[in-house]
Amino acid sequence: MDLPIVALLAQDGITNGAVYALLALALVLVFAVTRVIWVPSGEFVAYGTLTLAGLQLGKASGIAGMLAAMAVVAGLMEIAKAVRQREMRGLARSLALWAGVPLAIAAVIHFVAPLQPPFLVQILLTLTAVTALGPLFYRIAYQPIAEASVLVLLIVSVALHFTLLGLGLWFFGAEGSRTPPFTSASFEWGAVTVSGQSLLVVLTSLALIFALALFFNRTLYGRALRATAVNRVGARLAGISPTFAGTLTFTLGALVCAFCGVLIGPITTVYYDSGFLISLKGFVGAIIGGLSSYPVAAAGALLVGLLESFSSFWASAFKEVIVFTLIIPVLLWRSLTTHHHEEEE
Amino acid sequence: MAALLEVRNLSVRYGKVEAVHDVSIEAGEGRIVTVIGPNGAGKTTLLGAIMGLLPAHGEIRYLGESVSGTDVEARVARGLVLVPEKRELFASMTVADNLALGAFSRRREGEAATRRTLDEVYQRFPRLLERRGQLAGTLSGGERQMLALGRALMGRPKLLMLDEPSLGLAPLIVREIFSIIVALRQSGVSILLVEQNARAALQVSDHGYVLETGDLVLSGPSAELAANPRVAATYLGQGAAA
Amino acid sequence: MLQRKLVTALAAAFSFGVAATALADINVGVTVSATGPAASLGIPEKNTFDLLPTTIGGEKVNWIVLDDGSDTTKAVQNAKKLIGENKVDVLLGSTITPASLAMIDTAVEGETPMISMAASARIVDPANPKTRWIFKTPQSDALMADAIAVSMKAAGVTTMGYIGFADAYGDGWLAEMKRSAQLAGIKVIAEEKYNRNDTSVTGQVLKLIAAKPDAVLIGAAGTPGATPQKELVARGYKGKIFQTHGVANPDFLRVVGKDGNGTLLPAGPMLVYEQLPDSNPVKKVAAGYITQYEKKFGTRSTFGGHAYDAYLLLNSAIPEALKKAKPGTKEFRAALRDALEKANVVATHGVYVMTPHDHNGLDNRARMMVRIDDGKWVLVK
């Protein structure tokens, strides 16, 4: 193994690690605020890539229909809630938000897709559509049982994972897709070649991580999400509704996943069922961070990326074994060094 | 004059156990009302039910309207604010962040309005200004109580409910806390105070209720209650006649 | 929408399954992998059953099609249900080798002939007495591996590298390729594995290139075969790249794009039937099937051909069996098995000449070397 190979492997590992890191952050965020272990996050990544690939071919895929269907369900749930509570005042507003906005997004995608808009517009459409799925899923599947135990929420997550997998096969077909590269430039540093695509993925991930950090530390809404994660009762007493926090969290989480999907599209072929393994690697990173520390989770995810890259060179047959076995010593070490704290109620 | 808060025939159950039974209380505008009673009498449960944290039977009217169907956040937004016994601070966030989040329900009023309230809170609790960059989890007991009060005040409460504000604090700090409670009333905040420290509570309050094992057993103006021999014997530690 | 039809087909199949045990009808039980990892193979197979006629030899035929989700356990469950509840006369499936191998015992216990649509030669291994009841339509990997070795040798290749799926498909191909390469005097100097869903194969490809093989074979099925191919091209590999017939579908061409140019692979003749000489008997059969398929479902898939060939085998064997016994009886199933063993059928993937020792029956006529040229399959003559 010589320097150029090491450099290429490191570059490959860091590029993938950056995507895993984004996912790890999304997983930590969602778990901290809503206690949901977000198994279907990977499907959001795959939907991101495949929606963009569909738009490339001038197709709105199934995602427009899915948004519309979920908008109708969410709208009906809002009506049912208003009738149950005999409180009609906020209904118009919540209907506009839960049914109107997603229906509008679905309509835009449906009508704009065949026009083959410029690549940047396609990316924006993809991000909007997949991001809109996040809060809709929260509203329909998680919010009604938001106070349930972590285990129940996990089971719902697993069910959603399989639902999205099935829908993904239906919408996008069994075969994979790629999206065109953002850039074909490459840079030479002595013997080391860095591809512009990798650089772009890493820089975009860093920018997104930086933006998220700003959001959580500087804005009131960001701090409200952190407060909910730290102390749910305290947050409620300060007037921060868990429903609001959950909706915002799932919006952010879905946005990050859609972003990942757009980033990996040009690097790899994505299938309707690719998401799970990708999110599982982000999850290993998140576990290293104890599902609570953002920097450790990101570092863990980067480690997963590097480990994966180097083990695929040395022992490709055992690559997954090596990556997922990593989780055992980490869990062992965590359970020995950290105090077991029960959920505070 | 209609009371700020009217609670009628309120009952709260935990499974088969009824923690609060058929309790009716009132808290008037500009007054301090206290609920005293021994440990486990259901005082915290009562506040939790009024706040909407616990499901309850009976009627709760606030500002002349029933709030039974509304959730915690809606009650906070209307100025019904609770400082719980456990304080429930955001331990891993700074003092300044904790205070800023206290004004979350007023986010549409604009920066200037919350800024003014923040200045008032810092004026009332200069210690919080000194410690504004420190994490809430690293504060002393008294400072935590001040932060909890400060966070509640950031929401501009009309009725502030305090659950055992003196619990676990040194006597000197207890005195400080009670003087703050009196000062708050003077600035127009009505207060519903739940205390085990009955002596101090009856001293500062206008009206009092005594809660024992979920039932309201006595009520009246605080001075009268303090003079009641049974209250004096059980809660004020006076007279061996009990 | 292709998938929507699939769902209606599924629903129809299920309702069929309940209603259709009328006595004189011939019941054909099918399990395919229409979902799960092998869905890209299973879906065209499933589509093909939509095109088939509902009578053979004057008798009504019920096609009872189930999905096993590419799952071995589910495939066996399906087989048990089809034999036990639907009393099928013959079992078709499954799409993939592990599921087909697992179904053998069920078929043998039920004394029901079975035609697999999976590739491995082990499914019809004549050394295993159970395979008396088992037949299969796809070309064995060995036949295809030989074609690759011959083609490599002709191009002057002496060393080769291999990168394939880390599963039964990839391992099976590696074993076959090693055997064929040795016969042709070619050394396998690098072996790498990857997973269908891997986001990157940079590590494996760098190691392959470092070994400097004259040619590389990618042992993969469907679009995942494009991942190492694109990486090899991106890393400047200059040798010849070979693929297996597993990638012979239009989606592979779409995903691999211009990086696929010059790639060679063995495939069944139906893939390039237009380019075959008229004298080739396969041409007419393939043309008939593909015209019908493409009219209804879009572009052809060689996997659909495996299902169609299974139908052609039944089409020739059922009339023979009907002479001896009535459908729905043990005797009919045995007669059908005997007839299948004597089948001599021109089909879309070649000419099947079944014997007691060869339950696949395909020969060199069932494989062509094909080159990818600007998104087209070109027959190498």
XYZ file of N, CA, C and O in Angstrom, chain B residues 148-224:
308
model
N -35.355 29.332 38.215
C -36.687 28.799 37.923
C -37.721 29.911 37.999
O -38.609 30.024 37.135
N -37.610 30.768 39.037
C -38.521 31.909 39.161
C -38.336 32.861 37.983
O -39.307 33.328 37.386
N -37.066 33.129 37.673
C -36.764 34.058 36.577
C -37.316 33.546 35.272
O -37.912 34.295 34.499
N -37.150 32.231 35.009
C -37.651 31.672 33.753
C -39.169 31.811 33.686
O -39.728 32.153 32.649
N -39.828 31.571 34.835
C -41.281 31.695 34.864
C -41.695 33.144 34.604
O -42.640 33.416 33.860
N -40.953 34.099 35.199
C -41.316 35.507 35.039
C -41.140 35.968 33.594
O -41.823 36.888 33.142
N -40.200 35.333 32.870
C -39.980 35.699 31.466
C -41.247 35.500 30.640
O -41.419 36.099 29.588
N -42.156 34.632 31.108
C -43.398 34.401 30.382
C -44.487 35.389 30.759
O -45.613 35.229 30.323
N -44.131 36.424 31.585
C -45.099 37.437 32.057
C -46.367 36.769 32.587
O -47.467 36.947 32.031
N -46.254 36.016 33.668
C -47.426 35.299 34.175
C -48.441 36.246 34.792
O -48.079 37.279 35.352
N -49.729 35.865 34.668
C -50.778 36.560 35.417
C -50.961 35.847 36.744
O -51.186 36.475 37.757
N -50.905 34.508 36.694
C -50.961 33.733 37.933
C -49.732 32.818 37.969
O -49.554 31.971 37.101
N -48.918 33.049 38.975
C -47.697 32.258 39.120
C -47.952 31.212 40.197
O -48.328 31.552 41.324
N -47.750 29.950 39.833
C -47.945 28.883 40.814
C -46.572 28.380 41.246
O -45.752 27.985 40.412
N -46.350 28.415 42.558
C -45.036 28.017 43.075
C -45.197 26.750 43.905
O -45.987 26.724 44.850
N -44.437 25.713 43.546
C -44.527 24.456 44.288
C -43.286 24.329 45.174
O -42.173 24.149 44.669
N -43.489 24.451 46.483
C -42.407 24.310 47.463
C -41.167 25.124 47.096
O -40.067 24.574 46.971
N -41.290 26.427 46.951
C -40.120 27.213 46.537
C -38.999 27.209 47.578
O -37.852 27.493 47.227
N -39.311 26.872 48.849
C -38.263 26.940 49.868
C -37.605 25.587 50.100
O -36.683 25.480 50.894
N -38.074 24.561 49.395
C -37.609 23.195 49.686
C -36.101 23.048 49.489
O -35.564 23.389 48.442
N -35.450 22.550 50.535
C -34.027 22.233 50.433
C -33.106 23.430 50.433
O -31.935 23.321 50.070
N -33.624 24.597 50.799
C -32.769 25.781 50.769
C -32.368 26.190 52.181
O -33.090 25.952 53.158
N -31.218 26.859 52.275
C -30.733 27.339 53.567
C -31.656 28.449 54.076
O -32.239 29.180 53.270
N -31.816 28.598 55.418
C -32.778 29.552 55.993
C -32.623 30.964 55.444
O -33.626 31.635 55.145
N -31.386 31.380 55.249
C -31.161 32.740 54.765
C -31.767 32.913 53.369
O -32.387 33.936 53.074
N -31.618 31.886 52.572
C -32.117 31.964 51.195
C -33.629 31.833 51.177
O -34.306 32.471 50.382
N -34.158 31.030 52.108
C -35.612 30.911 52.206
C -36.206 32.295 52.449
O -37.183 32.692 51.815
N -35.564 33.049 53.367
C -36.068 34.407 53.651
C -36.053 35.268 52.392
O -36.999 35.986 52.091
N -34.977 35.137 51.637
C -34.841 35.923 50.415
C -35.956 35.571 49.420
O -36.578 36.454 48.844
N -36.187 34.261 49.288
C -37.209 33.806 48.339
C -38.573 34.375 48.731
O -39.318 34.889 47.893
N -38.894 34.314 50.023
C -40.211 34.807 50.448
C -40.332 36.315 50.261
O -41.402 36.813 49.915
N -39.234 37.029 50.459
C -39.326 38.478 50.241
C -39.523 38.772 48.752
O -40.214 39.713 48.385
N -38.963 37.909 47.914
C -39.182 38.080 46.470
C -40.649 37.833 46.131
O -41.251 38.549 45.336
N -41.245 36.813 46.787
C -42.651 36.498 46.523
C -43.530 37.695 46.863
O -44.423 38.080 46.089
N -43.234 38.326 47.994
C -44.004 39.502 48.391
C -43.809 40.634 47.375
O -44.773 41.283 46.950
N -42.571 40.807 46.957
C -42.274 41.873 45.999
C -42.987 41.622 44.667
O -43.460 42.557 44.019
N -43.077 40.342 44.288
C -43.740 40.005 43.032
C -45.208 40.396 43.066
O -45.746 40.944 42.121
N -45.861 40.119 44.200
C -47.264 40.462 44.330
C -47.455 41.976 44.178
O -48.382 42.447 43.540
N -46.480 42.715 44.793
C -46.576 44.171 44.695
C -46.472 44.647 43.245
O -47.047 45.659 42.870
N -45.727 43.890 42.440
C -45.614 44.308 41.037
C -46.772 43.760 40.208
O -46.737 43.837 38.988
N -47.792 43.187 40.848
C -49.021 42.857 40.126
C -49.192 41.399 39.745
O -50.138 41.057 39.047
N -48.295 40.525 40.170
C -48.433 39.110 39.846
C -49.213 38.412 40.954
O -48.872 38.546 42.132
N -50.266 37.700 40.567
C -50.993 36.909 41.554
C -50.251 35.595 41.754
O -49.639 35.087 40.817
N -50.365 35.066 42.987
C -49.556 33.889 43.282
C -50.373 32.822 43.991
O -51.182 33.111 44.872
N -50.164 31.563 43.513
C -50.717 30.407 44.223
C -49.521 29.631 44.750
O -48.718 29.108 43.989
N -49.403 29.608 46.102
C -48.184 29.096 46.722
C -48.490 27.789 47.442
O -49.413 27.729 48.262
N -47.720 26.759 47.118
C -47.853 25.482 47.821
C -46.622 25.304 48.692
O -45.496 25.437 48.203
N -46.822 25.093 49.970
C -45.660 25.060 50.873
C -45.834 24.060 52.008
O -46.922 23.868 52.528
N -44.720 23.448 52.392
C -44.695 22.690 53.653
C -44.338 23.614 54.803
O -44.685 23.378 55.945
N -43.585 24.668 54.459
C -43.201 25.663 55.451
C -44.404 26.565 55.707
O -44.516 27.671 55.219
N -45.329 26.039 56.518
C -46.621 26.695 56.691
C -46.487 28.055 57.360
O -47.197 29.000 57.016
N -45.578 28.155 58.290
C -45.423 29.427 59.003
C -45.120 30.572 58.036
O -45.825 31.587 58.010
N -44.111 30.373 57.226
C -43.728 31.415 56.268
C -44.837 31.647 55.257
O -45.155 32.785 54.912
N -45.472 30.557 54.808
C -46.508 30.681 53.792
C -47.688 31.489 54.308
O -48.212 32.363 53.612
N -48.110 31.206 55.553
C -49.261 31.922 56.097
C -48.908 33.381 56.397
O -49.775 34.254 56.362
N -47.622 33.615 56.668
C -47.194 34.994 56.926
C -47.347 35.873 55.680
O -47.799 37.006 55.786
N -46.957 35.341 54.539
C -46.949 36.197 53.345
C -48.287 36.192 52.616
O -48.551 37.076 51.823
N -49.152 35.189 52.867
C -50.330 35.040 52.020
C -51.539 35.768 52.590
O -51.577 36.133 53.759
N -52.551 35.941 51.683
C -53.796 36.579 52.107
C -54.821 35.538 52.522
O -55.647 35.777 53.374
N -54.783 34.406 51.864
C -55.790 33.389 52.093
C -55.112 32.023 52.071
O -54.120 31.840 51.382
N -55.642 31.077 52.827
C -54.978 29.780 52.863
C -55.957 28.621 52.820
O -57.131 28.747 53.171
N -55.481 27.490 52.317
C -56.235 26.241 52.327
C -55.345 25.179 52.966
O -54.136 25.192 52.799
N -55.996 24.260 53.686
C -55.230 23.147 54.247
C -55.689 21.860 53.567
O -56.885 21.545 53.543
N -54.744 21.156 52.977
C -55.043 19.921 52.245
C -54.448 18.760 53.020
O -53.258 18.766 53.356
N -55.284 17.741 53.316
C -54.766 16.549 54.001
C -55.269 15.317 53.269
O -56.477 15.186 53.052
N -54.374 14.421 52.926
C -54.680 13.182 52.176
C -55.742 13.402 51.101
O -56.720 12.684 51.018
N -55.518 14.444 50.297
C -56.363 14.667 49.124
C -57.642 15.424 49.400
O -58.383 15.739 48.479
N -57.934 15.714 50.671
C -59.167 16.450 50.987
C -58.844 17.826 51.528
O -57.864 18.011 52.262
N -59.699 18.776 51.179
C -59.576 20.120 51.725
C -60.215 20.085 53.114
O -61.398 19.798 53.248
N -59.439 20.360 54.173
C -60.017 20.248 55.519
C -60.307 21.610 56.138
O -61.160 21.722 57.017
N -59.595 22.632 55.719
C -59.784 23.951 56.320
C -59.509 25.004 55.270
O -58.703 24.784 54.368
N -60.154 26.166 55.411
C -59.754 27.289 54.581
C -60.179 28.582 55.257
O -61.047 28.583 56.134
N -59.543 29.671 54.900
C -59.879 30.946 55.498
C -58.763 31.933 55.307
O -57.705 31.585 54.766
N -58.986 33.178 55.743
C -57.918 34.164 55.673
C -56.693 33.657 56.426
O -56.826 32.981 57.473
N -55.526 33.959 55.910
C -54.304 33.367 56.452
C -54.115 33.668 57.938
O -53.697 32.791 58.706
N -54.458 34.893 58.356
C -54.269 35.255 59.759
C -55.136 34.363 60.646
O -54.691 33.866 61.686
N -56.385 34.114 60.191
C -57.289 33.259 60.977
C -56.761 31.842 61.053
O -56.806 31.194 62.096
